[in-house]
Amino acid sequence: MRLRLPWRRHHHHDPLVCREFVELVTDYLEGTLPEGERARLEAHLAECDGCAGYLEDVRRLVGSLHEAPEPPPDGATREALLRAFRDLRGTSSS
């Protein structure tokens, strides 16, 4: 991991440090980063093998989560929620 020291930053070049990358990776993958932040993140990725590897690990993890089957619904929880909604509306199941 190549960490950038804050005192080595220049006015025209504001390198993204690894800690910032970890905080922004989810927004990057979801496409919600502002253009400037995305450009900084991609510039950092071009220089940092550690963060590039981390990004690929996160991509694989997210992909595997989307492939996992949804757990079956819990009947008891469903009934408790239905009862609570009926109670809020003032209706009964009888």
Short mmCIF file of C-alpha atoms in Angstrom, two decimals:
data_model
loop_
_atom_site.label_atom_id
_atom_site.label_comp_id
_atom_site.label_asym_id
_atom_site.label_seq_id
_atom_site.Cartn_x
_atom_site.Cartn_y
_atom_site.Cartn_z
CA MET A 1 0.00 0.00 0.00
CA ARG A 2 1.40 3.40 -0.94
CA LEU A 3 0.31 5.92 1.63
CA ARG A 4 0.58 9.58 0.69
CA LEU A 5 1.88 11.94 3.30
CA PRO A 6 -0.28 15.04 3.81
CA TRP A 7 2.69 17.44 3.68
CA ARG A 8 3.60 16.14 0.21
CA ARG A 9 0.28 17.18 -1.34
CA HIS A 10 0.30 19.87 -4.01
CA HIS A 11 -2.43 22.38 -4.77
CA HIS A 12 -3.11 20.91 -8.21
CA HIS A 13 -2.68 17.28 -7.21
CA ASP A 14 -4.55 16.01 -4.16
CA PRO A 15 -3.77 12.28 -3.98
CA LEU A 16 -6.25 10.00 -2.34
CA VAL A 17 -4.84 8.08 0.59
CA CYS A 18 -5.74 4.46 1.22
CA ARG A 19 -7.92 5.27 4.23
CA GLU A 20 -10.04 7.60 2.12
CA PHE A 21 -10.26 4.94 -0.57
CA VAL A 22 -11.71 2.40 1.89
CA GLU A 23 -14.31 4.96 2.99
CA LEU A 24 -15.34 5.74 -0.61
CA VAL A 25 -15.20 2.30 -2.26
CA THR A 26 -18.90 1.52 -1.76
CA ASP A 27 -20.00 4.85 -3.26
CA TYR A 28 -17.57 4.25 -6.14
CA LEU A 29 -19.04 0.82 -6.89
CA GLU A 30 -22.59 2.18 -6.66
CA GLY A 31 -21.72 5.05 -9.03
CA THR A 32 -22.70 7.75 -6.54
CA LEU A 33 -19.35 9.50 -6.14
CA PRO A 34 -19.13 13.06 -7.46
CA GLU A 35 -16.97 13.32 -10.60
CA GLY A 36 -14.00 14.89 -8.79
CA GLU A 37 -13.91 12.23 -6.09
CA ARG A 38 -14.25 9.47 -8.69
CA ALA A 39 -11.30 10.88 -10.64
CA ARG A 40 -9.18 11.05 -7.46
CA LEU A 41 -10.12 7.47 -6.57
CA GLU A 42 -9.25 6.18 -10.05
CA ALA A 43 -5.92 8.04 -10.01
CA HIS A 44 -5.14 6.42 -6.68
CA LEU A 45 -6.10 2.99 -8.02
CA ALA A 46 -3.66 3.45 -10.89
CA GLU A 47 -0.83 3.87 -8.37
CA CYS A 48 -1.81 1.59 -5.46
CA ASP A 49 -1.79 -2.17 -5.95
CA GLY A 50 -3.15 -2.73 -2.44
CA CYS A 51 -6.27 -0.65 -3.02
CA ALA A 52 -6.75 -2.11 -6.52
CA GLY A 53 -6.74 -5.57 -4.95
CA TYR A 54 -9.12 -4.44 -2.21
CA LEU A 55 -11.52 -3.08 -4.86
CA GLU A 56 -11.53 -6.41 -6.67
CA ASP A 57 -12.15 -8.27 -3.38
CA VAL A 58 -15.12 -6.01 -2.62
CA ARG A 59 -16.48 -6.50 -6.16
CA ARG A 60 -16.27 -10.28 -5.77
CA LEU A 61 -17.94 -10.12 -2.34
CA VAL A 62 -20.81 -7.99 -3.63
CA GLY A 63 -21.22 -10.32 -6.62
CA SER A 64 -21.36 -13.39 -4.40
CA LEU A 65 -23.98 -11.74 -2.17
CA HIS A 66 -26.20 -11.09 -5.19
CA GLU A 67 -25.88 -14.75 -6.19
CA ALA A 68 -26.80 -16.09 -2.75
CA PRO A 69 -30.39 -17.28 -2.45
CA GLU A 70 -32.72 -15.17 -0.34
CA PRO A 71 -33.48 -16.83 2.99
CA PRO A 72 -37.00 -18.22 3.33
CA PRO A 73 -39.50 -15.95 5.09
CA ASP A 74 -40.03 -16.53 8.78
CA GLY A 75 -43.72 -17.28 9.34
CA ALA A 76 -43.74 -16.20 12.98
CA THR A 77 -42.20 -12.83 12.16
CA ARG A 78 -44.67 -12.30 9.32
CA GLU A 79 -47.61 -13.01 11.61
CA ALA A 80 -46.26 -10.70 14.33
CA LEU A 81 -45.89 -7.88 11.80
CA LEU A 82 -49.39 -8.44 10.41
CA ARG A 83 -50.81 -8.35 13.96
CA ALA A 84 -48.93 -5.13 14.70
CA PHE A 85 -50.25 -3.48 11.52
CA ARG A 86 -53.79 -4.61 12.28
CA ASP A 87 -53.47 -3.19 15.79
CA LEU A 88 -52.22 0.13 14.41
CA ARG A 89 -55.17 0.34 12.03
CA GLY A 90 -57.56 -0.68 14.77
CA THR A 91 -58.74 -3.80 12.97
CA SER A 92 -58.77 -7.31 14.31
CA SER A 93 -58.20 -10.62 12.59
CA SER A 94 -61.39 -12.10 14.06
#
